Coordinates of C-alpha atoms (C1' of nucleotides) in Angstrom, one line a residue:
Chain A
M1 CA 169.3 3.3 65.7
T2 CA 171.5 1.2 63.5
D3 CA 168.6 0.4 61.3
G4 CA 166.1 3.2 61.6
T5 CA 164.1 1.5 64.3
P6 CA 162.2 4.3 66.1
T7 CA 163.7 4.9 69.5
D8 CA 162.1 8.1 70.4
D9 CA 159.8 6.5 72.9
T10 CA 159.6 9.3 75.4
V11 CA 156.8 8.3 77.6
E12 CA 154.9 11.5 77.0
S13 CA 154.5 10.6 73.4
L14 CA 153.0 7.2 74.1
P15 CA 149.3 6.8 73.5
E16 CA 147.0 5.5 76.1
E17 CA 146.9 2.1 74.6
S18 CA 150.7 1.6 74.7
R19 CA 150.9 -2.2 74.5
C20 CA 152.9 -2.6 77.6
Y21 CA 150.4 -4.8 79.4
C22 CA 150.6 -7.9 77.2
P23 CA 152.2 -11.2 78.0
L24 CA 155.9 -10.8 77.4
G25 CA 157.7 -14.0 76.6
G26 CA 160.9 -15.2 75.2
V27 CA 163.6 -12.6 75.6
M28 CA 161.9 -11.0 78.5
T29 CA 161.8 -14.2 80.4
L30 CA 165.5 -14.7 79.6
L31 CA 166.3 -11.2 80.8
S32 CA 164.5 -11.9 84.0
R33 CA 166.9 -14.7 84.8
K34 CA 169.6 -14.1 87.3
H35 CA 172.5 -12.1 86.1
A36 CA 171.2 -12.0 82.5
M37 CA 171.2 -8.2 82.3
E38 CA 174.5 -8.0 84.0
V39 CA 176.0 -10.3 81.5
V40 CA 174.8 -8.2 78.6
C41 CA 176.2 -5.1 80.3
I42 CA 179.5 -6.7 81.0
V43 CA 180.0 -8.0 77.6
G44 CA 179.0 -4.7 76.2
A45 CA 181.3 -2.8 78.4
L46 CA 184.3 -5.1 78.0
G47 CA 184.0 -5.6 74.3
P48 CA 185.2 -8.9 73.0
V49 CA 185.7 -10.7 76.2
R50 CA 186.7 -14.1 77.4
Y51 CA 184.8 -16.5 79.6
S52 CA 187.2 -16.1 82.5
E53 CA 187.1 -12.3 82.3
I54 CA 183.3 -12.4 82.6
E55 CA 183.6 -14.7 85.5
T56 CA 186.0 -12.3 87.2
A57 CA 183.9 -9.3 86.5
F58 CA 181.2 -10.9 88.6
G59 CA 182.1 -11.3 92.2
E60 CA 179.6 -14.1 92.6
V61 CA 178.4 -16.5 89.9
S62 CA 178.9 -20.2 89.5
S63 CA 180.4 -21.5 86.3
S64 CA 177.4 -23.5 85.5
T65 CA 175.0 -20.6 85.8
L66 CA 177.3 -18.3 83.8
S67 CA 177.6 -21.0 81.2
T68 CA 173.9 -21.4 81.0
R69 CA 173.3 -17.7 80.7
L70 CA 175.9 -17.3 78.0
N71 CA 174.3 -20.1 76.0
E72 CA 170.8 -18.7 76.3
L73 CA 172.0 -15.2 75.2
T74 CA 174.0 -16.7 72.4
E75 CA 171.0 -18.9 71.4
A76 CA 168.8 -15.7 71.3
E77 CA 171.4 -14.1 69.1
L78 CA 172.1 -11.4 71.6
L79 CA 175.7 -12.6 71.9
S80 CA 178.1 -14.1 69.5
R81 CA 180.7 -16.6 70.3
E82 CA 183.9 -16.7 68.4
R83 CA 186.3 -19.5 68.7
H84 CA 189.9 -19.0 68.0
G85 CA 190.2 -22.7 67.9
E86 CA 193.6 -23.7 69.0
I87 CA 195.3 -24.7 72.1
P88 CA 195.0 -23.2 74.6
P89 CA 191.4 -22.6 73.6
R90 CA 190.4 -19.0 73.2
V91 CA 186.8 -17.9 73.0
E92 CA 185.5 -14.4 72.8
Y93 CA 182.0 -13.2 73.5
E94 CA 180.7 -10.1 72.0
L95 CA 177.3 -8.4 71.6
T96 CA 175.6 -8.9 68.3
A97 CA 173.9 -5.9 66.6
D98 CA 170.7 -6.9 68.4
G99 CA 172.6 -7.3 71.7
Q100 CA 173.9 -3.8 71.3
E101 CA 170.4 -2.5 70.7
L102 CA 169.3 -4.3 73.8
R103 CA 172.2 -2.9 75.8
E104 CA 171.3 0.6 74.7
R105 CA 167.9 0.1 76.4
L106 CA 169.5 -1.7 79.4
V107 CA 172.1 0.9 80.4
P108 CA 169.8 3.7 81.3
L109 CA 167.7 1.2 83.4
V110 CA 170.7 -0.2 85.2
R111 CA 172.3 3.1 85.9
W112 CA 169.1 4.4 87.3
V113 CA 168.9 1.4 89.5
E114 CA 172.4 1.8 90.7
N115 CA 171.8 5.4 91.7
R116 CA 168.8 4.3 93.7
N117 CA 170.8 1.6 95.4
G118 CA 173.2 4.2 96.4
S119 CA 170.9 6.9 97.7
L120 CA 168.5 4.6 99.4
G121 CA 169.5 1.6 101.4
L122 CA 168.1 -1.0 99.1
G123 CA 171.3 -2.8 98.0
Chain B
M1 CA 163.8 14.3 84.1
T2 CA 161.6 15.5 86.8
D3 CA 164.5 16.5 89.0
G4 CA 167.4 17.1 86.7
T5 CA 168.8 13.6 86.9
P6 CA 171.0 13.2 83.8
T7 CA 169.3 10.9 81.4
D8 CA 171.4 11.4 78.3
D9 CA 173.1 8.0 78.6
T10 CA 173.6 7.4 75.0
V11 CA 175.9 4.4 74.9
E12 CA 178.4 6.2 72.8
S13 CA 179.1 8.7 75.5
L14 CA 179.8 6.1 78.1
P15 CA 183.4 5.8 79.1
E16 CA 185.1 2.4 79.1
E17 CA 184.7 2.1 82.8
S18 CA 180.9 2.4 82.8
R19 CA 180.0 0.8 86.0
C20 CA 177.7 -1.7 84.6
Y21 CA 179.6 -4.7 85.7
C22 CA 179.0 -4.4 89.4
P23 CA 176.8 -6.4 91.6
L24 CA 173.2 -5.1 91.3
G25 CA 171.0 -5.8 94.2
G26 CA 167.8 -4.6 95.6
V27 CA 165.6 -3.1 92.9
M28 CA 167.3 -5.1 90.1
T29 CA 166.5 -8.3 91.9
L30 CA 163.0 -7.2 92.4
L31 CA 162.6 -6.3 88.7
S32 CA 163.9 -9.8 87.8
R33 CA 161.0 -11.4 89.6
K34 CA 158.2 -12.7 87.5
H35 CA 155.8 -10.1 86.1
A36 CA 157.5 -7.3 88.0
M37 CA 158.3 -5.2 84.9
E38 CA 154.9 -5.9 83.5
V39 CA 153.3 -4.6 86.7
V40 CA 155.2 -1.4 86.5
C41 CA 154.2 -1.0 82.8
I42 CA 150.5 -1.8 83.5
V43 CA 150.2 0.5 86.4
G44 CA 151.9 3.2 84.4
A45 CA 149.8 2.7 81.3
L46 CA 146.5 2.4 83.1
G47 CA 147.0 5.3 85.6
P48 CA 145.4 5.0 89.0
V49 CA 144.2 1.4 88.8
R50 CA 142.5 -1.1 91.0
Y51 CA 143.7 -4.5 92.0
S52 CA 141.2 -6.3 89.9
E53 CA 142.0 -4.3 86.9
I54 CA 145.6 -5.2 87.1
E55 CA 144.6 -8.8 87.6
T56 CA 142.5 -8.6 84.4
A57 CA 145.2 -6.9 82.4
F58 CA 147.3 -10.0 83.0
G59 CA 146.0 -13.1 81.3
E60 CA 147.8 -15.3 83.7
V61 CA 148.9 -14.4 87.2
S62 CA 147.8 -15.8 90.6
S63 CA 146.4 -13.4 93.2
S64 CA 149.1 -14.4 95.6
T65 CA 151.9 -13.6 93.2
L66 CA 150.3 -10.4 92.1
S67 CA 149.8 -9.4 95.7
T68 CA 153.4 -10.1 96.5
R69 CA 154.7 -8.2 93.5
L70 CA 152.5 -5.3 94.4
N71 CA 153.8 -5.3 97.9
E72 CA 157.4 -5.5 96.9
L73 CA 157.0 -2.6 94.5
T74 CA 155.1 -0.5 97.0
E75 CA 157.7 -1.3 99.6
A76 CA 160.4 -0.1 97.2
E77 CA 158.4 3.1 96.8
L78 CA 157.9 2.5 93.1
L79 CA 154.2 2.2 93.6
S80 CA 151.8 4.0 95.9
R81 CA 148.7 2.5 97.4
E82 CA 145.8 4.7 98.1
R83 CA 143.0 3.4 100.1
H84 CA 139.6 5.0 99.7
G85 CA 138.7 3.2 102.9
E86 CA 135.1 2.4 102.9
I87 CA 132.9 -0.5 102.0
P88 CA 133.2 -1.9 99.4
P89 CA 136.9 -1.3 99.7
R90 CA 138.5 0.6 96.9
V91 CA 142.3 0.7 96.5
E92 CA 144.2 2.4 93.7
Y93 CA 147.7 1.8 92.7
E94 CA 149.8 4.4 91.0
L95 CA 153.4 4.9 90.0
T96 CA 155.4 7.1 92.4
A97 CA 157.7 9.7 90.9
D98 CA 160.4 7.1 91.1
G99 CA 158.2 4.5 89.6
Q100 CA 157.6 6.8 86.6
E101 CA 161.3 7.3 86.2
L102 CA 161.7 3.6 86.2
R103 CA 159.0 3.1 83.7
E104 CA 160.6 5.6 81.4
R105 CA 163.6 3.3 81.3
L106 CA 161.5 0.2 81.1
V107 CA 159.3 1.2 78.1
P108 CA 162.0 1.3 75.5
L109 CA 163.3 -2.0 76.7
V110 CA 159.9 -3.7 76.7
R111 CA 158.9 -2.3 73.3
W112 CA 162.1 -3.4 71.8
V113 CA 161.6 -6.9 73.2
E114 CA 158.1 -7.0 71.9
N115 CA 159.3 -6.2 68.4
R116 CA 161.8 -9.0 68.5
N117 CA 159.2 -11.4 69.8
G118 CA 157.1 -10.5 66.8
S119 CA 159.8 -10.7 64.1
L120 CA 161.5 -13.8 65.4
G121 CA 159.7 -16.8 66.7
L122 CA 160.9 -16.4 70.3
G123 CA 157.7 -15.8 72.1
Chain C
dC1 C1' 136.4 -6.1 96.5
dT2 C1' 141.1 -6.5 98.1
dG3 C1' 143.8 -8.9 99.5
dT4 C1' 146.6 -12.6 102.9
dA5 C1' 147.8 -17.4 104.5
dT6 C1' 149.0 -21.9 103.5
dC7 C1' 150.6 -25.6 101.0
dC8 C1' 153.4 -27.5 97.7
dG9 C1' 155.7 -28.6 93.3
dC10 C1' 158.9 -27.4 89.9
dG11 C1' 162.8 -25.5 88.2
dG12 C1' 166.5 -22.1 88.6
dG13 C1' 170.8 -21.8 90.2
dG14 C1' 174.9 -22.9 93.4
dA15 C1' 178.7 -26.4 94.3
dT16 C1' 181.5 -29.6 92.7
dA17 C1' 183.8 -32.7 89.7
dC18 C1' 185.2 -33.6 85.5
dT19 C1' 186.3 -33.2 80.1
dG20 C1' 188.2 -31.3 75.5
Chain D
dC1 C1' 191.3 -22.2 79.4
dA2 C1' 186.5 -23.0 78.5
dG3 C1' 183.2 -24.9 79.6
dT4 C1' 179.7 -29.3 80.6
dA5 C1' 177.5 -32.8 83.7
dT6 C1' 175.5 -33.9 87.9
dC7 C1' 173.4 -33.4 92.2
dC8 C1' 170.6 -31.1 95.2
dC9 C1' 168.3 -27.6 97.6
dC10 C1' 166.0 -23.4 98.2
dG11 C1' 162.6 -20.3 97.1
dC12 C1' 159.6 -18.5 93.6
dG13 C1' 155.3 -18.7 92.1
dG14 C1' 150.7 -21.3 91.2
dA15 C1' 146.4 -23.0 93.4
dT16 C1' 143.3 -22.7 96.8
dA17 C1' 141.0 -21.2 100.8
dC18 C1' 139.9 -17.8 103.6
dA19 C1' 139.7 -12.9 106.0
dG20 C1' 138.8 -7.7 106.5

DNA sequence: CTGTATCCGCGGGGATACTG
DNA sequence: CAGTATCCCCGCGGATACAG
């Protein structure tokens, strides 16, 4: 999208041997951790955002967990951490280019899930 | 897609208040469980598929875990279970209409992740 | 073949306290 | 403010045995 990566994966166009059924590691494992997708969405939606703002956007998440998630995503280069290093400390998180590409794939999924949560009684 | 649900969620068109940063429950929690997304992809890719075929498609997954995942997804009406009830028992899993909608959102995500796994050393 | 039942270990994640 | 360190517990998920 930003780099010419093909994104026209309409399901109909996928060949039988679409390589879906292979062991997914790394990022997929990361994304399966609690609140990981939400963090990506929040940071994407709120733009450059501070730690406490993310914390507030969540109703429920402990600081340790959020911190861990943030580090993992930053480590995976999905998030960038910018320190405006003075006192009081000011740090801003933002999606990297890769993070935005991820979010583009995440948003349709999340929105679809939200709709289902609403229409059925699954939430 | 099959029912007129809007699917044109290009990120650019999303307003600032895109409701991404809300507590996601139910299906999202389910999808965050181990191998859940893979199961959806496998069943989608392999069409009506038997238990043992799914088990084989995974290199590593215990029968209990697979069984649990299958039940959860069926319970959520993302999968359908069809019993051709004789002996030997023959059961086939298939995506429901909802399951296919989900898979449509999952495939771009999964494929993108796979590419990253390949290009970086994250897998 | 298609699962379920049981046991159990490991680690994810919450709470809390504390630091730069 | 922006986290990290620690403790601890729950529950996910693997292994195994067994059932319809």
